[in-house]
Coordinates of C-alpha atoms and ligand atoms in Angstrom, one line a residue:
M88 CA -7.7 25.7 -4.2
K89 CA -3.7 24.4 -5.0
V90 CA -3.6 20.8 -4.2
M91 CA -0.6 18.8 -4.9
V92 CA -0.1 14.4 -4.8
V93 CA 3.3 13.8 -4.5
G94 CA 4.1 10.4 -5.8
G95 CA 3.2 8.4 -9.4
G96 CA 1.4 5.3 -9.6
G97 CA -1.8 3.3 -9.6
R98 CA -3.2 4.4 -6.0
E99 CA -1.8 8.3 -6.5
H100 CA -3.9 7.9 -9.5
A101 CA -6.5 6.6 -7.9
I102 CA -6.2 9.0 -4.8
I103 CA -6.1 12.1 -8.3
K104 CA -9.6 10.8 -9.7
K105 CA -10.9 10.9 -6.0
L106 CA -10.4 14.2 -5.1
K107 CA -11.3 15.6 -8.6
E108 CA -15.0 14.8 -7.8
N109 CA -14.1 17.9 -4.4
Q110 CA -15.9 21.4 -6.6
T111 CA -13.1 23.6 -4.5
I112 CA -10.0 22.1 -5.8
D113 CA -9.0 24.4 -8.8
T114 CA -5.6 22.9 -9.0
L115 CA -4.7 19.5 -8.8
Y116 CA -0.9 19.0 -9.6
A117 CA 0.9 15.2 -9.6
V118 CA 4.2 15.4 -8.2
P119 CA 5.8 13.6 -11.0
G120 CA 2.4 12.0 -12.2
N121 CA 2.5 9.7 -14.7
G122 CA 1.3 10.0 -18.7
G123 CA -1.9 8.3 -17.0
I124 CA -3.0 10.9 -14.4
A125 CA -1.7 14.1 -17.0
R126 CA -5.3 13.4 -18.4
D127 CA -6.5 14.1 -15.0
A128 CA -4.1 16.2 -13.1
E129 CA -1.1 18.6 -14.1
C130 CA 1.6 16.4 -14.1
V131 CA 5.4 18.3 -12.5
D132 CA 8.2 16.1 -13.4
I133 CA 9.8 16.0 -10.4
A134 CA 10.9 12.8 -8.5
A135 CA 8.9 12.0 -5.5
T136 CA 11.9 11.8 -3.0
D137 CA 13.5 15.1 -4.3
L138 CA 12.4 16.9 -0.8
E139 CA 13.9 20.1 -1.9
R140 CA 12.7 20.4 -4.9
I141 CA 9.0 19.6 -4.2
V142 CA 9.2 22.4 -1.5
A143 CA 10.8 25.1 -3.5
F144 CA 7.8 24.2 -6.1
A145 CA 5.2 23.9 -3.4
K146 CA 6.0 27.3 -2.4
E147 CA 6.5 29.1 -5.3
K148 CA 2.6 27.6 -6.6
Q149 CA 1.3 28.3 -3.1
I150 CA 0.3 24.9 -2.5
D151 CA -3.0 25.2 0.1
Y152 CA -3.0 21.4 0.7
A153 CA -0.4 18.2 0.2
V154 CA -1.3 14.7 0.2
V155 CA 2.4 13.0 0.4
A156 CA 1.5 9.1 -0.7
P157 CA 4.7 6.9 -1.3
D158 CA 6.7 5.8 1.8
D159 CA 10.0 7.1 0.5
P160 CA 9.3 10.7 1.0
L161 CA 7.1 10.4 4.3
V162 CA 10.0 8.6 6.0
M163 CA 12.3 10.8 4.6
G164 CA 9.9 13.5 6.2
L165 CA 8.5 15.5 3.3
V166 CA 5.3 16.1 5.6
D167 CA 7.8 18.0 8.3
E168 CA 9.3 19.8 5.5
L169 CA 6.2 21.1 4.0
N170 CA 4.6 21.7 7.3
A171 CA 7.5 23.9 7.7
I172 CA 6.2 26.1 5.5
G173 CA 2.9 26.2 6.3
I174 CA 1.5 23.4 4.0
P175 CA -1.0 21.2 5.6
C176 CA -0.4 18.0 4.7
F177 CA -2.2 14.6 4.6
G178 CA 0.5 11.9 6.3
P179 CA 2.2 11.3 9.0
D180 CA 5.8 12.9 9.8
K181 CA 8.7 11.5 9.7
K182 CA 8.6 10.4 13.7
A183 CA 5.4 8.2 13.1
A184 CA 6.4 7.2 9.5
I185 CA 8.9 4.8 11.0
I186 CA 6.2 2.8 11.7
E187 CA 6.8 1.4 8.1
G188 CA 10.3 2.9 7.6
S189 CA 12.3 0.2 10.2
K190 CA 10.9 -3.0 10.7
V191 CA 12.4 -3.5 14.2
F192 CA 10.6 -0.2 15.0
S193 CA 7.3 -1.7 14.8
K194 CA 8.1 -5.4 16.3
D195 CA 9.1 -3.8 19.4
L196 CA 6.4 -1.8 19.2
M197 CA 3.8 -4.2 19.1
K198 CA 6.3 -6.2 22.1
K199 CA 5.8 -3.2 23.6
Y200 CA 2.1 -2.8 23.6
G201 CA 1.2 -6.2 23.5
I202 CA -0.1 -6.1 19.9
P203 CA -0.7 -9.2 18.3
T204 CA 1.6 -10.0 16.0
A205 CA 4.3 -13.0 15.0
E206 CA 7.0 -14.1 17.5
Y207 CA 10.2 -12.7 16.3
E208 CA 13.7 -11.6 17.1
T209 CA 16.0 -9.0 16.0
F210 CA 19.5 -9.1 15.0
D211 CA 22.4 -6.4 14.3
N212 CA 25.1 -9.0 13.0
A213 CA 24.8 -11.7 11.0
E214 CA 26.4 -14.1 12.7
A215 CA 24.5 -14.1 15.3
A216 CA 21.3 -14.4 13.1
L217 CA 22.9 -17.7 11.0
K218 CA 23.6 -18.8 14.7
Y219 CA 19.7 -18.3 15.8
L220 CA 18.6 -19.8 12.0
E221 CA 20.1 -23.1 13.2
T222 CA 17.7 -24.3 15.3
S223 CA 14.7 -22.3 14.4
A224 CA 11.0 -23.6 13.4
I225 CA 11.2 -23.6 10.0
P226 CA 9.8 -22.0 7.5
V227 CA 11.0 -19.0 9.0
V228 CA 10.4 -15.3 7.7
V229 CA 13.2 -12.8 7.4
K230 CA 12.9 -9.1 6.9
A231 CA 15.3 -6.1 6.1
D232 CA 14.7 -3.7 8.6
G233 CA 14.4 -0.5 6.5
L234 CA 12.2 0.2 2.7
A235 CA 13.4 -2.2 0.0
L236 CA 10.7 -1.6 -2.1
G237 CA 8.3 -4.4 -1.2
K238 CA 11.1 -7.0 -1.4
G239 CA 12.7 -7.2 1.6
V240 CA 10.6 -9.6 3.4
I241 CA 11.7 -14.0 2.0
I242 CA 9.5 -16.7 3.1
A243 CA 12.3 -19.6 3.9
Q244 CA 10.5 -22.7 3.1
T245 CA 14.5 -24.3 3.9
R246 CA 17.1 -23.6 6.6
E247 CA 19.5 -23.4 3.4
E248 CA 17.0 -20.5 1.7
A249 CA 17.2 -18.6 5.6
F250 CA 20.9 -19.1 5.7
D251 CA 20.8 -17.1 2.0
A252 CA 18.7 -14.5 2.3
V253 CA 20.2 -13.2 5.6
K254 CA 23.7 -13.2 3.8
S255 CA 22.0 -11.7 0.7
I256 CA 20.9 -9.0 3.0
M257 CA 23.2 -8.4 6.0
E258 CA 26.7 -9.7 3.8
D259 CA 25.9 -8.6 0.4
K260 CA 23.7 -5.5 1.2
K261 CA 21.3 -6.7 -0.8
F262 CA 19.3 -3.3 0.3
G263 CA 22.0 -1.2 1.1
K264 CA 21.5 0.2 4.8
S265 CA 18.2 -1.3 5.1
G266 CA 19.6 -4.1 5.6
D267 CA 22.0 -3.3 8.3
Q268 CA 19.2 -5.2 10.9
I269 CA 16.9 -7.4 10.2
V270 CA 14.0 -9.4 12.5
I271 CA 13.7 -13.0 11.7
E272 CA 10.1 -14.5 12.9
E273 CA 7.7 -16.8 12.8
F274 CA 5.7 -18.2 10.0
L275 CA 2.2 -17.7 10.6
T276 CA -1.0 -19.1 8.6
G277 CA -4.1 -17.5 7.7
P278 CA -6.5 -15.6 5.0
E279 CA -4.6 -11.9 4.7
V280 CA -6.6 -8.8 5.1
S281 CA -5.6 -5.5 4.1
V282 CA -7.3 -2.8 6.5
L283 CA -6.3 0.8 5.9
S284 CA -7.3 3.3 8.2
F285 CA -7.9 6.9 9.0
T286 CA -6.6 8.2 11.7
D287 CA -5.6 11.7 13.2
G288 CA -4.7 10.3 16.5
K289 CA -7.9 10.8 18.3
C290 CA -9.3 7.8 16.3
V291 CA -9.3 5.2 13.9
V292 CA -11.5 5.2 11.5
P293 CA -11.4 1.7 9.3
M294 CA -12.0 2.2 5.7
I295 CA -13.6 -0.9 3.7
S296 CA -11.7 -4.0 3.9
S297 CA -9.8 -5.6 1.2
M298 CA -7.4 -8.8 -0.6
D299 CA -4.6 -7.8 -2.2
H300 CA -2.9 -11.1 -5.0
K301 CA 0.8 -10.2 -4.2
R302 CA 1.9 -13.5 -6.5
A303 CA 2.7 -12.9 -10.3
K304 CA 0.8 -15.8 -11.6
D305 CA -2.2 -17.7 -11.1
N306 CA -2.7 -19.9 -8.3
D307 CA -0.3 -17.3 -5.9
E308 CA 2.7 -19.0 -7.6
G309 CA 5.4 -16.7 -9.1
L310 CA 7.4 -13.9 -7.5
N311 CA 6.0 -11.6 -5.0
T312 CA 4.8 -8.2 -6.8
G313 CA 3.4 -4.9 -5.9
G314 CA 0.2 -6.4 -6.2
M315 CA -1.8 -8.0 -9.1
G316 CA -5.1 -7.2 -8.3
T317 CA -7.4 -6.0 -5.5
V318 CA -10.5 -7.4 -3.7
A319 CA -13.4 -5.2 -1.8
P320 CA -14.8 -5.5 0.6
N321 CA -12.4 -8.9 1.7
P322 CA -15.2 -11.5 2.6
Y323 CA -13.0 -13.5 5.4
Y324 CA -13.2 -10.3 7.3
T325 CA -16.2 -10.4 9.2
E326 CA -18.2 -7.7 11.5
Q327 CA -17.1 -9.7 14.7
I328 CA -13.2 -9.8 13.3
A329 CA -13.5 -6.0 12.5
A330 CA -14.7 -5.5 16.0
E331 CA -11.8 -7.8 17.8
C332 CA -9.5 -5.8 15.6
M333 CA -10.4 -2.0 16.8
E334 CA -10.0 -3.9 20.0
K335 CA -6.9 -5.4 20.0
I336 CA -4.9 -3.5 17.4
F337 CA -6.0 -0.6 15.6
L338 CA -7.0 1.7 18.9
P339 CA -3.9 0.0 21.0
T340 CA -1.4 1.0 18.0
M341 CA -2.7 4.7 17.4
N342 CA -2.3 4.7 21.8
A343 CA 0.9 3.3 21.0
M344 CA 2.2 5.7 19.0
N345 CA 1.0 8.6 21.1
A346 CA 2.0 7.4 23.9
E347 CA 5.8 7.0 22.3
G348 CA 5.6 10.8 21.3
R349 CA 5.0 10.0 18.0
T350 CA 1.1 11.3 17.4
F351 CA 0.4 9.0 13.5
K352 CA -1.9 11.3 11.3
G353 CA -2.9 10.3 8.3
C354 CA -3.3 7.0 6.3
L355 CA -2.6 3.8 8.7
Y356 CA -2.8 0.3 6.8
F357 CA -2.9 -3.0 8.7
G358 CA -1.6 -6.1 7.2
L359 CA -3.2 -8.2 8.8
M360 CA -3.5 -12.3 9.1
L361 CA -6.6 -14.0 10.2
T362 CA -4.8 -16.9 12.1
P363 CA -6.2 -20.0 13.7
N364 CA -5.0 -17.9 17.1
G365 CA -6.8 -14.4 16.4
P366 CA -6.0 -11.4 13.9
K367 CA -2.0 -10.6 13.9
V368 CA -0.3 -7.7 12.4
I369 CA 2.0 -8.9 9.5
E370 CA 3.0 -5.4 8.3
Y371 CA 2.1 -1.4 8.9
N372 CA 2.6 0.8 6.4
C373 CA 2.5 4.5 7.1
R374 CA -0.1 5.0 4.0
F375 CA -2.6 3.9 1.3
G376 CA -1.5 0.5 -0.1
D377 CA -1.5 0.1 -3.8
P378 CA -3.2 -1.8 -5.1
E379 CA -5.6 -1.5 -2.2
T380 CA -6.7 2.3 -2.9
Q381 CA -7.7 1.1 -6.7
V382 CA -10.4 -0.7 -4.8
V383 CA -11.0 1.1 -1.6
L384 CA -11.7 4.7 -3.0
P385 CA -13.9 4.1 -5.5
L386 CA -16.2 2.7 -3.2
L387 CA -16.0 5.9 -0.6
E388 CA -19.4 8.0 -1.2
S389 CA -17.7 10.9 1.2
D390 CA -16.0 13.7 0.0
L391 CA -11.7 12.5 0.2
L392 CA -10.4 16.2 0.8
T393 CA -12.9 16.9 3.1
I394 CA -11.8 13.7 5.1
M395 CA -8.1 14.6 5.1
Q396 CA -8.5 18.1 5.8
A397 CA -10.6 16.7 9.2
V398 CA -7.1 14.4 9.7
T399 CA -5.1 17.1 9.5
N400 CA -7.2 19.4 11.5
E401 CA -7.6 16.6 14.3
T402 CA -11.5 16.3 13.5
L403 CA -12.4 12.7 12.0
A404 CA -14.4 12.0 14.9
E405 CA -17.0 14.6 13.5
T406 CA -16.8 13.9 9.8
E407 CA -18.6 11.3 8.0
V408 CA -16.5 8.4 6.3
K409 CA -19.1 6.7 4.6
F410 CA -18.5 3.3 2.1
S411 CA -21.1 2.4 -0.3
N412 CA -22.4 -1.3 0.2
G413 CA -21.3 -2.8 -3.2
S414 CA -18.1 -4.8 -4.0
A415 CA -14.5 -3.4 -6.3
A416 CA -12.6 -5.6 -7.9
C417 CA -9.1 -4.5 -9.5
V418 CA -7.2 -6.4 -12.3
I419 CA -3.6 -5.2 -12.6
M420 CA -2.4 -5.3 -15.9
A421 CA 1.7 -6.2 -16.0
S422 CA 4.3 -6.1 -18.9
D423 CA 4.7 -9.8 -19.3
G424 CA 8.2 -10.5 -17.5
Y425 CA 7.3 -8.5 -14.0
P426 CA 8.8 -8.4 -11.4
A427 CA 12.1 -9.4 -13.3
S428 CA 13.1 -7.8 -16.2
Y429 CA 11.0 -6.9 -19.4
E430 CA 9.9 -5.1 -22.3
K431 CA 8.6 -1.3 -22.5
G432 CA 7.2 1.4 -24.8
F433 CA 4.9 -0.7 -26.6
E434 CA 1.4 2.2 -27.1
I435 CA -1.5 1.7 -25.0
A436 CA -5.1 1.8 -26.1
I437 CA -7.6 2.3 -23.5
P438 CA -11.4 3.0 -25.0
D439 CA -13.6 6.1 -23.9
D440 CA -15.8 3.9 -22.0
V441 CA -13.2 2.3 -19.9
A442 CA -10.7 5.5 -19.1
D443 CA -12.8 6.2 -16.1
H444 CA -11.6 3.2 -14.6
V445 CA -8.3 2.7 -15.5
Y446 CA -5.1 3.7 -12.8
V447 CA -2.5 4.0 -14.8
A448 CA 1.0 3.0 -13.0
G449 CA 3.7 2.5 -15.6
A450 CA 3.5 4.5 -18.5
K451 CA 4.3 7.5 -19.9
L452 CA 3.5 10.0 -22.6
S453 CA 5.5 10.7 -26.1
D454 CA 4.7 12.7 -28.6
G455 CA 0.8 12.6 -27.7
K456 CA 0.7 8.7 -27.5
L457 CA 1.0 6.8 -24.1
L458 CA 3.6 4.1 -24.0
T459 CA 4.3 1.4 -21.8
S460 CA 7.2 2.4 -19.2
G461 CA 7.1 0.2 -16.0
G462 CA 6.2 -3.0 -14.1
R463 CA 3.1 -2.9 -13.5
V464 CA 1.4 -0.6 -15.8
L465 CA -1.8 -0.1 -15.8
G466 CA -5.4 -1.3 -12.8
V467 CA -8.4 -1.3 -13.8
T468 CA -11.8 -1.3 -11.7
A469 CA -15.1 -2.0 -11.9
V470 CA -17.7 -1.2 -8.9
S471 CA -21.0 -3.3 -8.7
K472 CA -23.6 -5.2 -6.4
D473 CA -21.5 -8.0 -5.6
L474 CA -17.9 -9.2 -6.0
K475 CA -18.6 -12.0 -8.9
S476 CA -19.9 -9.0 -10.9
A477 CA -18.1 -6.5 -10.4
L478 CA -15.2 -9.4 -11.6
E479 CA -17.2 -10.2 -14.5
E480 CA -17.2 -6.3 -15.6
S481 CA -13.6 -5.1 -14.4
Y482 CA -12.2 -8.7 -16.6
A483 CA -14.8 -7.5 -19.7
M484 CA -13.1 -3.9 -19.4
V485 CA -9.6 -5.9 -19.6
G486 CA -10.7 -7.3 -22.6
K487 CA -10.8 -4.0 -24.1
V488 CA -7.1 -2.3 -22.8
K489 CA -4.7 -2.8 -25.4
F490 CA -0.9 -3.0 -25.1
D491 CA 1.8 -5.6 -26.3
N492 CA 3.4 -7.8 -24.1
A493 CA 0.7 -7.5 -21.7
Y494 CA 0.3 -10.1 -19.0
F495 CA -2.6 -10.3 -16.1
R496 CA -3.9 -12.7 -13.8
H497 CA -7.3 -14.6 -14.8
D498 CA -7.8 -15.9 -11.2
I499 CA -8.2 -12.3 -9.0
G500 CA -10.8 -12.8 -6.6
Q501 CA -11.3 -16.6 -6.8
K502 CA -10.5 -17.3 -3.3
A503 CA -12.6 -14.4 -1.8
L504 CA -15.7 -15.8 -3.9
K505 CA -15.0 -19.2 -2.7
A506 CA -14.6 -17.8 0.8
L507 CA -18.1 -15.9 -0.1
E508 CA -19.8 -19.7 -0.9
N509 CA -19.0 -21.1 2.1
Ligands
AMP241 P1 5.3 -7.4 3.6 O1 6.3 -7.1 2.4 O2 5.7 -7.2 4.8 O3 4.0 -7.2 2.6 O4 5.2 -8.8 3.0 C1 5.0 -10.2 2.1 C2 4.4 -11.0 2.3 O5 4.8 -12.0 2.9 C3 2.9 -10.8 3.1 O6 1.9 -9.9 2.2 C4 2.8 -11.7 3.2 O7 1.9 -12.8 3.2 C5 4.1 -12.5 3.6 N1 4.1 -12.5 5.1 C6 5.3 -12.1 6.2 N2 5.1 -12.0 7.3 C7 5.0 -12.8 7.7 C8 4.8 -14.0 8.3 N3 5.5 -13.8 9.5 N4 4.2 -15.4 8.4 C9 3.3 -15.9 7.0 N5 4.1 -14.4 6.2 C10 4.5 -13.9 6.2
LIG242 N1 -0.2 -3.3 -1.7 C1 0.6 -3.8 -0.6 C2 0.9 -2.4 -0.1 O1 1.0 -1.1 -0.6 O2 2.1 -2.3 0.7

């Protein structure tokens, strides 16, 4: 079988490593992949957003199954185009991917169907938004409607910051057309939980829960990043909370999308906040999270391709989705300076005994050498019997991976460990 995975980050590396366990796959393509993924799949130099060339490539190679991992090609409709030439895919079609592609859509969906989320207002002009902010509660959260590389959310601690956020998004068009509309919402507090789920539109099967660490620096200081590390499971996410989420959030969301004629098939990601008033949705993503995938999939004991195909064929209810009862920790090694400016082009040395645990995100091959080429360079994941030992093993491996200008947080998982003690 020939399988194509679209995307080129650590998340895609984790998907590819997991898919490789399936013996029926003889060729795995990564489009575009990266220098580290090249160790595990055949990389094809086509951008994940170049729909036309991806479709032509898939046709030429007679791809049997495609996994579309990143948000942009999903929101642009790559799954629709591949389906149109007869290639089955894992990932939502364009109509369903809007759940991530438009925050105005997702907020209005939650309001219409009574799914718990922060109170909000939407605006399509800056004047009205600024007027609203004159009397709103502070802190307040300003969000660009569309995709913004994970940077479209501003937590404003003061009224001035909120005004500036509206101006930069709506007037200076910092995120282009993604800022034509904005959501202004209530600031919530509580532990955050990421729950990735498989859904075929008939049932929702949550994967093991996880916790991201979004800020660049230790103690949750510094700028927001794409994620500096993850642990799974998330100790705040108890069985009781999981049951409540299934009843009030997961199933209602699936049913709402069906009722809107936008059946979601793929990985639906619930970004949750466990507030004093119960779990609420902070965001939906129409795809696997990054770096959540790097801790969730290593704990998956069932075959990933079988599950993905069951989602496509709408037979998920009859398919085994089993997770180990151990823990996983992933520490991201980044280029110092990320998410602002940083230098790249440094050689990366990964010892053989660690390589299986490394998920490469920002690296390219040049004359046979692996060189840093991005902000988040790689993630190192350890799976162990409990969180404490997974963290120890992960950090021990981080110590063996070398490149100049490397930066990583030293406190990944500490909050989770404390929560376990209580
Ligand atoms: P997002 O890009 O939607 O994942 O948002 C980035 C981060 O902003 C989230 O992980 C939360 O930590 C925070 N955030 C988003 N919305 C809210 C909110 N309504 N209240 C408090 N924090 C929020
Ligand atoms: N780790 C958050 C995301 O993938 O959006």
